[in-house]
Amino acid sequence: VSNVIHEARALDISTHTIFPLGETASAIRGENELWLAMVLRNKILVSLKPLQLAAVCGSLVSDGLKVRPWKDN
């Protein structure tokens, strides 16, 4: 795990320096904080219109499709 965090440039494992990506990852909670931080720190978000940004944020917190046992899938 530490090598992945190091390779993503979130943390320098030799000096224990936390980079901005690591700061963001440590401030949020989710199933994969590093991935969420990488999305949220992406510069492309700056150019999005409000509705587009809302769609990105909504997709990050969505549970996705659920299997409903009472329906034929």
Coordinates of N, CA and C in Angstrom, one line a residue:
V1 N 0.8 -1.2 0.0 CA 0.0 0.0 0.0 C 0.9 1.2 0.0
S2 N 1.9 1.3 0.8 CA 2.8 2.4 0.9 C 3.5 2.7 -0.5
N3 N 3.8 1.7 -1.2 CA 4.4 1.9 -2.5 C 3.4 2.6 -3.5
V4 N 2.2 2.2 -3.4 CA 1.1 2.8 -4.3 C 1.0 4.3 -3.9
I5 N 0.9 4.6 -2.7 CA 0.8 6.0 -2.2 C 2.0 6.8 -2.6
H6 N 3.2 6.1 -2.5 CA 4.4 6.8 -2.9 C 4.5 7.0 -4.4
E7 N 4.1 6.0 -5.2 CA 4.1 6.2 -6.7 C 3.1 7.2 -7.2
A8 N 2.0 7.4 -6.4 CA 1.0 8.4 -6.8 C 1.4 9.8 -6.4
R9 N 2.6 9.9 -5.8 CA 3.1 11.2 -5.3 C 2.2 11.8 -4.2
A10 N 1.7 10.9 -3.3 CA 0.9 11.4 -2.2 C 1.7 11.5 -1.0
L11 N 2.8 10.7 -0.9 CA 3.6 10.6 0.3 C 5.0 10.1 -0.1
D12 N 6.0 10.8 0.4 CA 7.4 10.3 0.2 C 7.7 9.4 1.4
I13 N 7.8 8.1 1.1 CA 8.0 7.1 2.2 C 9.3 7.2 2.8
S14 N 10.3 7.7 2.2 CA 11.6 7.8 2.8 C 11.7 9.0 3.8
T15 N 11.0 10.1 3.5 CA 11.1 11.2 4.4 C 9.8 11.5 5.2
H16 N 8.8 10.7 4.9 CA 7.5 10.8 5.5 C 6.9 12.2 5.2
T17 N 7.2 12.7 4.0 CA 6.6 14.0 3.6 C 5.3 13.8 2.9
I18 N 4.2 14.5 3.4 CA 2.9 14.3 2.8 C 2.8 15.4 1.7
F19 N 2.5 15.0 0.5 CA 2.3 16.0 -0.6 C 0.9 16.4 -0.7
P20 N 0.5 17.4 -1.5 CA -0.9 17.9 -1.5 C -1.9 16.8 -1.8
L21 N -1.6 15.9 -2.7 CA -2.5 14.8 -3.0 C -2.8 14.0 -1.7
G22 N -1.7 13.7 -0.9 CA -1.9 13.0 0.3 C -2.7 13.8 1.3
E23 N -2.5 15.1 1.4 CA -3.3 16.0 2.3 C -4.8 15.8 1.9
T24 N -5.1 15.9 0.6 CA -6.5 15.8 0.2 C -7.0 14.4 0.5
A25 N -6.3 13.4 0.3 CA -6.7 12.0 0.5 C -7.0 11.8 2.0
S26 N -6.2 12.4 2.9 CA -6.4 12.3 4.3 C -7.6 13.0 4.9
A27 N -8.1 14.0 4.1 CA -9.2 14.8 4.5 C -10.5 14.3 4.1
I28 N -10.6 13.3 3.2 CA -11.9 12.8 2.7 C -12.1 11.3 3.2
R29 N -13.3 10.9 3.1 CA -13.6 9.5 3.5 C -14.4 8.9 2.3
G30 N -14.0 7.7 2.0 CA -14.7 6.9 0.9 C -14.1 5.5 0.8
E31 N -14.5 4.8 -0.2 CA -13.9 3.4 -0.3 C -12.5 3.5 -0.8
N32 N -12.1 4.5 -1.5 CA -10.8 4.6 -2.0 C -10.4 6.1 -2.0
E33 N -9.9 6.6 -0.9 CA -9.6 8.0 -0.7 C -8.5 8.5 -1.7
L34 N -7.5 7.6 -2.0 CA -6.5 8.1 -2.9 C -7.1 8.4 -4.3
W35 N -7.9 7.5 -4.8 CA -8.6 7.6 -6.1 C -9.5 8.9 -6.1
L36 N -10.3 9.0 -5.0 CA -11.1 10.2 -4.9 C -10.3 11.5 -4.9
A37 N -9.2 11.5 -4.2 CA -8.3 12.7 -4.1 C -7.7 13.0 -5.5
M38 N -7.4 11.9 -6.3 CA -6.8 12.1 -7.6 C -7.8 12.8 -8.5
V39 N -9.1 12.4 -8.4 CA -10.2 13.0 -9.2 C -10.4 14.4 -8.8
L40 N -10.5 14.6 -7.5 CA -10.8 16.0 -7.0 C -9.7 17.0 -7.2
R41 N -8.5 16.5 -7.3 CA -7.4 17.5 -7.6 C -7.1 17.6 -9.0
N42 N -7.8 16.9 -9.9 CA -7.6 17.0 -11.3 C -7.9 18.4 -11.8
K43 N -7.0 19.0 -12.6 CA -7.2 20.4 -13.1 C -8.3 20.5 -14.0
I44 N -8.8 19.5 -14.6 CA -9.9 19.6 -15.6 C -11.2 20.0 -14.9
L45 N -11.3 19.8 -13.6 CA -12.5 20.2 -12.8 C -12.7 21.7 -12.9
V46 N -11.6 22.5 -13.0 CA -11.6 23.9 -12.9 C -12.4 24.5 -14.1
S47 N -12.3 23.8 -15.3 CA -13.0 24.3 -16.5 C -14.4 23.8 -16.7
L48 N -14.9 23.0 -15.7 CA -16.3 22.5 -15.9 C -17.3 23.5 -15.5
K49 N -18.4 23.5 -16.1 CA -19.6 24.3 -15.7 C -20.2 23.7 -14.5
P50 N -20.9 24.5 -13.7 CA -21.5 24.0 -12.5 C -22.3 22.7 -12.6
L51 N -23.1 22.5 -13.6 CA -23.8 21.3 -13.8 C -22.9 20.1 -14.1
Q52 N -21.8 20.4 -14.8 CA -20.9 19.3 -15.1 C -20.1 18.9 -13.9
L53 N -19.8 19.9 -13.1 CA -19.1 19.6 -11.8 C -20.0 18.8 -10.9
A54 N -21.3 19.2 -10.8 CA -22.2 18.5 -10.0 C -22.4 17.0 -10.5
A55 N -22.3 16.8 -11.8 CA -22.4 15.4 -12.3 C -21.2 14.6 -11.9
V56 N -20.0 15.2 -11.9 CA -18.8 14.5 -11.5 C -18.9 14.1 -10.0
C57 N -19.3 15.1 -9.2 CA -19.4 14.9 -7.8 C -20.4 13.8 -7.5
G58 N -21.6 13.9 -8.2 CA -22.6 12.9 -8.0 C -22.1 11.5 -8.4
S59 N -21.3 11.4 -9.4 CA -20.8 10.1 -9.8 C -19.8 9.5 -8.8
L60 N -19.2 10.4 -8.1 CA -18.2 9.9 -7.1 C -18.9 9.4 -5.8
V61 N -20.0 9.8 -5.5 CA -20.7 9.4 -4.3 C -21.8 8.4 -4.5
S62 N -22.1 8.1 -5.8 CA -23.1 7.1 -6.2 C -22.7 5.7 -5.8
D63 N -23.7 4.9 -5.3 CA -23.4 3.5 -5.0 C -23.5 2.7 -6.3
G64 N -23.9 3.2 -7.4 CA -24.1 2.5 -8.6 C -25.3 1.7 -8.7
L65 N -25.4 0.8 -9.6 CA -26.6 -0.1 -9.7 C -26.6 -1.1 -8.6
K66 N -27.8 -1.3 -8.1 CA -27.9 -2.4 -7.1 C -28.8 -3.5 -7.7
V67 N -28.5 -4.7 -7.3 CA -29.3 -5.8 -7.7 C -30.5 -5.9 -6.8
R68 N -31.6 -5.9 -7.3 CA -32.9 -6.0 -6.5 C -33.4 -7.4 -6.6
P69 N -33.3 -8.1 -5.4 CA -33.7 -9.5 -5.4 C -35.2 -9.8 -5.8
W70 N -36.0 -8.8 -5.6 CA -37.5 -9.0 -5.9 C -37.8 -8.8 -7.4
K71 N -36.8 -8.4 -8.2 CA -37.0 -8.3 -9.7 C -36.1 -9.3 -10.4
D72 N -36.6 -9.7 -11.6 CA -35.7 -10.5 -12.5 C -34.6 -9.6 -13.1
N73 N -33.4 -10.1 -12.9 CA -32.3 -9.3 -13.4 C -31.7 -10.0 -14.6

